[in-house]
Short mmCIF file of N, CA and C in Angstrom, two decimals:
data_model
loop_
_atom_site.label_atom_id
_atom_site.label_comp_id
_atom_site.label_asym_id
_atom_site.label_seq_id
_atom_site.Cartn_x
_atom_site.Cartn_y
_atom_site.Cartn_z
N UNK N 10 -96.86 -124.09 73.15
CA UNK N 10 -96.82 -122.64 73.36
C UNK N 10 -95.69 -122.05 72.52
N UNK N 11 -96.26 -121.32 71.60
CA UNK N 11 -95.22 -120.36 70.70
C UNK N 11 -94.28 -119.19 71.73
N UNK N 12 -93.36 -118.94 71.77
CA UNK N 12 -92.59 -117.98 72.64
C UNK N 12 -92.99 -116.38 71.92
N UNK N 13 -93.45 -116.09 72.60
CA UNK N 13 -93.70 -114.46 72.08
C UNK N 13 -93.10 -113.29 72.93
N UNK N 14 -92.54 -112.13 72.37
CA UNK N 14 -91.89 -111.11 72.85
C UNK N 14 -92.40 -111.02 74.32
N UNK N 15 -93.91 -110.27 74.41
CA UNK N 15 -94.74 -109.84 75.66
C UNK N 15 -94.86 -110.83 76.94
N UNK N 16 -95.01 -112.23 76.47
CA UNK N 16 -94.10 -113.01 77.80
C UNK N 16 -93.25 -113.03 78.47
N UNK N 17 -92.00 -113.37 76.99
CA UNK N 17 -90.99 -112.92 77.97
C UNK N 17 -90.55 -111.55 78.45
N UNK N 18 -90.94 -110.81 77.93
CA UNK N 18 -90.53 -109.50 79.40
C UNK N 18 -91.28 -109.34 80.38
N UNK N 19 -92.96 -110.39 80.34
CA UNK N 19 -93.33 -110.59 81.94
C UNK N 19 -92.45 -111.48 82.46
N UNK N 20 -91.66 -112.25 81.76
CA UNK N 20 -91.17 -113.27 82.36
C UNK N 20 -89.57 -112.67 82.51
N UNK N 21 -88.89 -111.62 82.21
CA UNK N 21 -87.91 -111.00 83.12
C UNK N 21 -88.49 -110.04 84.21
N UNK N 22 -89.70 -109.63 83.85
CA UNK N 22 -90.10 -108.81 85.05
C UNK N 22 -90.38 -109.61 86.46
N UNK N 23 -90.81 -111.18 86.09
CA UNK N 23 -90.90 -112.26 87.07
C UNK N 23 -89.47 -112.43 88.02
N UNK N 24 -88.00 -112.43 86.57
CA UNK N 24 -86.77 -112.81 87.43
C UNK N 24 -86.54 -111.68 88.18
N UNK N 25 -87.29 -110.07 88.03
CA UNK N 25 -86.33 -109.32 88.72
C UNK N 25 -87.43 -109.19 89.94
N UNK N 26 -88.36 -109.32 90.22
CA UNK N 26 -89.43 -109.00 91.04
C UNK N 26 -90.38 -109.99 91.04
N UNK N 27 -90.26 -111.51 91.78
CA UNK N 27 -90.96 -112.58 91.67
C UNK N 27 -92.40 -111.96 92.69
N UNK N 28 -92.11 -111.54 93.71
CA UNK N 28 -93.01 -111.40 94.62
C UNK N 28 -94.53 -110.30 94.16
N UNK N 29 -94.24 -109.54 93.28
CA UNK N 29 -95.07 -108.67 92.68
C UNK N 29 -95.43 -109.04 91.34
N UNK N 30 -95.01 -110.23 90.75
CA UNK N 30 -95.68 -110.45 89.73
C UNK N 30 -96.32 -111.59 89.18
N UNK N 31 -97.38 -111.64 88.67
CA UNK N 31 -98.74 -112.07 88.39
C UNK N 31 -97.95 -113.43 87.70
N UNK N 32 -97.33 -114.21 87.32
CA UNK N 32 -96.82 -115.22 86.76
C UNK N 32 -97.41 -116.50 87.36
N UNK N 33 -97.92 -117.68 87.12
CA UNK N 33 -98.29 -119.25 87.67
C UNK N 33 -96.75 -119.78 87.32
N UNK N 34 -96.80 -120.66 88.36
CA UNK N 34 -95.26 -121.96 88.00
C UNK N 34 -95.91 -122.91 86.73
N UNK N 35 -97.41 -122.69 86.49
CA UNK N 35 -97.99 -123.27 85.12
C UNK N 35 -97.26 -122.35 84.20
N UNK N 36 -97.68 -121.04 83.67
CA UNK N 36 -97.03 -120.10 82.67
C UNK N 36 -95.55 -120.24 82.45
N UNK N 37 -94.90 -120.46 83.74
CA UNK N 37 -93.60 -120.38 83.16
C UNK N 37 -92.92 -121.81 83.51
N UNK N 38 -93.71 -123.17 83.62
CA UNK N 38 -93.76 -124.02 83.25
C UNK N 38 -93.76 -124.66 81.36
N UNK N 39 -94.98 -123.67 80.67
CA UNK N 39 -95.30 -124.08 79.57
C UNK N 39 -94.01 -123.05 78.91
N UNK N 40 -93.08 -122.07 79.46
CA UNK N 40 -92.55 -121.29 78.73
C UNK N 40 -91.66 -122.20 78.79
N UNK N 41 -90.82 -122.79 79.87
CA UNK N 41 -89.86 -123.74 79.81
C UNK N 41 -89.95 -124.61 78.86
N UNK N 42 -90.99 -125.26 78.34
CA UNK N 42 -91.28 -126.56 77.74
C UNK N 42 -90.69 -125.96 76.09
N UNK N 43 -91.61 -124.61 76.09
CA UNK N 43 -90.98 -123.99 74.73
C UNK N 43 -89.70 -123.55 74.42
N UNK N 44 -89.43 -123.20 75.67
CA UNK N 44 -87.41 -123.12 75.06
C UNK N 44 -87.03 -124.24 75.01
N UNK N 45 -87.23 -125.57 75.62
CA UNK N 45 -86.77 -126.83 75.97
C UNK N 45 -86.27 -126.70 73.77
N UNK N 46 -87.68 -127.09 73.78
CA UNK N 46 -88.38 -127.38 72.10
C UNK N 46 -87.13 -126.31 71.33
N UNK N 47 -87.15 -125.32 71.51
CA UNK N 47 -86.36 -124.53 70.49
C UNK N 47 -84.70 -124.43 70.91
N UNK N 48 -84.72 -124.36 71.96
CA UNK N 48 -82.99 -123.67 72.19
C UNK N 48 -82.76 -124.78 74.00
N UNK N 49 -81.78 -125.92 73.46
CA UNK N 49 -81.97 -126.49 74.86
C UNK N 49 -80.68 -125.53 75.80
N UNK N 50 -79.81 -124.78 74.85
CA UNK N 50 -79.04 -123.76 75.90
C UNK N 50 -79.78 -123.07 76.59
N UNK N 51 -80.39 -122.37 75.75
CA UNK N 51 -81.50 -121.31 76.28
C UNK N 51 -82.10 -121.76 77.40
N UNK N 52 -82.87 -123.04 77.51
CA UNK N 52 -83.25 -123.69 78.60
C UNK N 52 -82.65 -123.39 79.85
N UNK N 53 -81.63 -124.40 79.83
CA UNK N 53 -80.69 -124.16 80.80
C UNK N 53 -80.12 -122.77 81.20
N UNK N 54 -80.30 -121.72 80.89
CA UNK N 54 -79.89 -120.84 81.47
C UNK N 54 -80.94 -120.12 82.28
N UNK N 55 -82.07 -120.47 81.28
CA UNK N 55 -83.33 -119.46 82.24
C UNK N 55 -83.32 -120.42 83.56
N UNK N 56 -83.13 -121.70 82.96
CA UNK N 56 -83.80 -122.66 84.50
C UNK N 56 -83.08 -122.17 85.90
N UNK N 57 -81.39 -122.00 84.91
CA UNK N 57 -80.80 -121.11 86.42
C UNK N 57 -80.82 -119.81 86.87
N UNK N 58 -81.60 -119.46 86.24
CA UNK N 58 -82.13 -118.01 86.89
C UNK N 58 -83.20 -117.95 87.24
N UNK N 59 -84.01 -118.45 87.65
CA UNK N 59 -85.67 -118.35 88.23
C UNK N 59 -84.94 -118.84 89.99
N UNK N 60 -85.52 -118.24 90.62
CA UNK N 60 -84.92 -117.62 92.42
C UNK N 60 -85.18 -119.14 92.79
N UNK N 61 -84.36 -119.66 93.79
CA UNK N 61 -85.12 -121.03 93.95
C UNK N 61 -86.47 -121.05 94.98
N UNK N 62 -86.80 -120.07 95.78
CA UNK N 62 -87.99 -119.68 96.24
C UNK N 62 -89.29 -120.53 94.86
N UNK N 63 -89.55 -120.13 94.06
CA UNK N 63 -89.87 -120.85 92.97
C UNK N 63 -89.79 -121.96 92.13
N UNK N 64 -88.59 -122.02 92.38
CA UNK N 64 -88.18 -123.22 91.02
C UNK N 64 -88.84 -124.54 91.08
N UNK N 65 -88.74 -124.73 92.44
CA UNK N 65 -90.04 -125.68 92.82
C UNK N 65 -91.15 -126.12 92.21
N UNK N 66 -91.76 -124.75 92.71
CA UNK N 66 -93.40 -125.55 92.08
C UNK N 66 -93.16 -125.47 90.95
N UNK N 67 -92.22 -124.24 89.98
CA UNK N 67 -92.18 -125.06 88.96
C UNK N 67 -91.98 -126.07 87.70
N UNK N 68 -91.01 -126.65 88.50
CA UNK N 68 -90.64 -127.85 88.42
C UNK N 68 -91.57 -129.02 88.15
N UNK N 69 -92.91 -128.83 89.38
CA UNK N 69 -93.56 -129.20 89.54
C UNK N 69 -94.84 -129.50 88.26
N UNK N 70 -94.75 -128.63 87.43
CA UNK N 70 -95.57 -128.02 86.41
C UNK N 70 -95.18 -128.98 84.93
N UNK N 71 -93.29 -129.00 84.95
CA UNK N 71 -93.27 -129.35 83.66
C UNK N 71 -93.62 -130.90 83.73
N UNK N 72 -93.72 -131.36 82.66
CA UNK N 72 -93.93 -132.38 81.85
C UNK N 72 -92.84 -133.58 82.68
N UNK N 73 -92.97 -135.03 82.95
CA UNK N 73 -91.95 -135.37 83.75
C UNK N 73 -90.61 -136.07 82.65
N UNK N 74 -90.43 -135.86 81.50
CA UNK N 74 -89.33 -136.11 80.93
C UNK N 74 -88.63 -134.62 81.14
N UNK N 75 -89.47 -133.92 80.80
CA UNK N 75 -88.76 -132.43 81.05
C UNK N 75 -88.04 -132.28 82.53
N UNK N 76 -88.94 -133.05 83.35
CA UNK N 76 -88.65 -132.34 84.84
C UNK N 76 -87.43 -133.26 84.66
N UNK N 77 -86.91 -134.74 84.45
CA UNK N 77 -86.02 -135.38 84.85
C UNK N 77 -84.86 -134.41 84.06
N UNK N 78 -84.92 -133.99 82.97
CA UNK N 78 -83.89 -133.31 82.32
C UNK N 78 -83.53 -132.10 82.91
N UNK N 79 -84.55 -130.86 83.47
CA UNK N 79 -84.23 -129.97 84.21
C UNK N 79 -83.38 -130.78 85.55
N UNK N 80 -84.49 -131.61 86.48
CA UNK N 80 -83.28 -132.08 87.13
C UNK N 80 -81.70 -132.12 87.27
N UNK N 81 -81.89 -133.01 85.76
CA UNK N 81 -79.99 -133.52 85.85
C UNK N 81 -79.34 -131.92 85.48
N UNK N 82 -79.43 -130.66 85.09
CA UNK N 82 -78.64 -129.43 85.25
C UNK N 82 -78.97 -128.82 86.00
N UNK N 83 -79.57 -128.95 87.38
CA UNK N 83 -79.22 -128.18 88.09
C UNK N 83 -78.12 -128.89 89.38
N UNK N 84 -78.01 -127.65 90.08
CA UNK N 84 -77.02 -128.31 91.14
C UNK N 84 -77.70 -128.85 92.07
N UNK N 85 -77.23 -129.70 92.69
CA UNK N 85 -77.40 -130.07 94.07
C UNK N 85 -77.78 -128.91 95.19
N UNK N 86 -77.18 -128.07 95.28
CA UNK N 86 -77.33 -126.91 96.22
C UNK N 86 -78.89 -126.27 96.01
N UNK N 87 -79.11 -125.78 93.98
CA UNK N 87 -80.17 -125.39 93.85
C UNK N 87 -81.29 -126.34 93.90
N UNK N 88 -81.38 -127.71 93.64
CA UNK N 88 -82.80 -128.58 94.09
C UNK N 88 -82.54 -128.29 95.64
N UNK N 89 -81.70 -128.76 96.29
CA UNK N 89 -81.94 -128.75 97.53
C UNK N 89 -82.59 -127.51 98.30
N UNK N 90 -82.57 -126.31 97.60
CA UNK N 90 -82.71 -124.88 97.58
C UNK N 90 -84.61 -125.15 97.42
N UNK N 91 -84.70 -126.02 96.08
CA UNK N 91 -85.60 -125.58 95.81
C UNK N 91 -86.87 -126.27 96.44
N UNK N 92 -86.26 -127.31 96.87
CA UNK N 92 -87.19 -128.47 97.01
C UNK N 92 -87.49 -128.07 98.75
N UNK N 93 -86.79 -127.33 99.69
CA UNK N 93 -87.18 -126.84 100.85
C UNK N 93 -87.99 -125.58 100.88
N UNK N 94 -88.65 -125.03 99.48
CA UNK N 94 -89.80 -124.03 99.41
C UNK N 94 -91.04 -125.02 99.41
N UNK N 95 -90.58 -126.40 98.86
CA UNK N 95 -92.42 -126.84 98.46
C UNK N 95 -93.04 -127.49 99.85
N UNK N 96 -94.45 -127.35 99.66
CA UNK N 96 -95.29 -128.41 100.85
C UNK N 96 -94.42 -129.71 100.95
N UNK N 97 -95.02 -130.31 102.51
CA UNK N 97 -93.70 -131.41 102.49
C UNK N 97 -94.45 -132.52 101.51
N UNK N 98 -96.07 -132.36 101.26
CA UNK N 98 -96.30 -133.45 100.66
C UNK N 98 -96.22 -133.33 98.93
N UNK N 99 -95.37 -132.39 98.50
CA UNK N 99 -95.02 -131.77 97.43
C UNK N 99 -93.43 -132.34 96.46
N UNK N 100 -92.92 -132.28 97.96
CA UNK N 100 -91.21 -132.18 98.22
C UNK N 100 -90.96 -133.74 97.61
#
């Protein structure tokens, strides 16, 4: 997935208003994968801004070298955050 302008401002309209907007933890799964690929700062910063209500499933979404790498930057507080939104047979 190429990163294009019109995503990402659905995809700040996602960080400021998750509940009203149309986004899959797939979409901004495959967006993750593309910053991974281009900017691994960049990565890491969006990863800590998506609400942990979310971060979960999509977590769930990326790729599992990706997921072990998202893993190791986040905190403890935020998996633990995030991982008490998913189904338990998810978790």
């Amino acid at each position: 997935m190429e990163i294009d302008e019109n995503f990402e401002k659905e995809f700040e309209s996602f960080l400021r208003d998750p509940e009203n907007n149309a986004l899959h933890p797939s979409d901004v799964g495959r967006y993750l994968k593309a910053l991974d690929s281009e900017d691994k700062n960049l990565f890491k910063t969006t990863l800590e801004r998506i609400p942990p209500d979310y971060l979960g499933s999509i977590l769930l979404e990326l790729p599992e070298k990706l997921k072990k790498r998202a893993i190791s930057l986040l905190s403890h507080k935020s998996l633990a955050e995030a991982t008490s939104e998913l189904e338990s047979d998810d978790a």
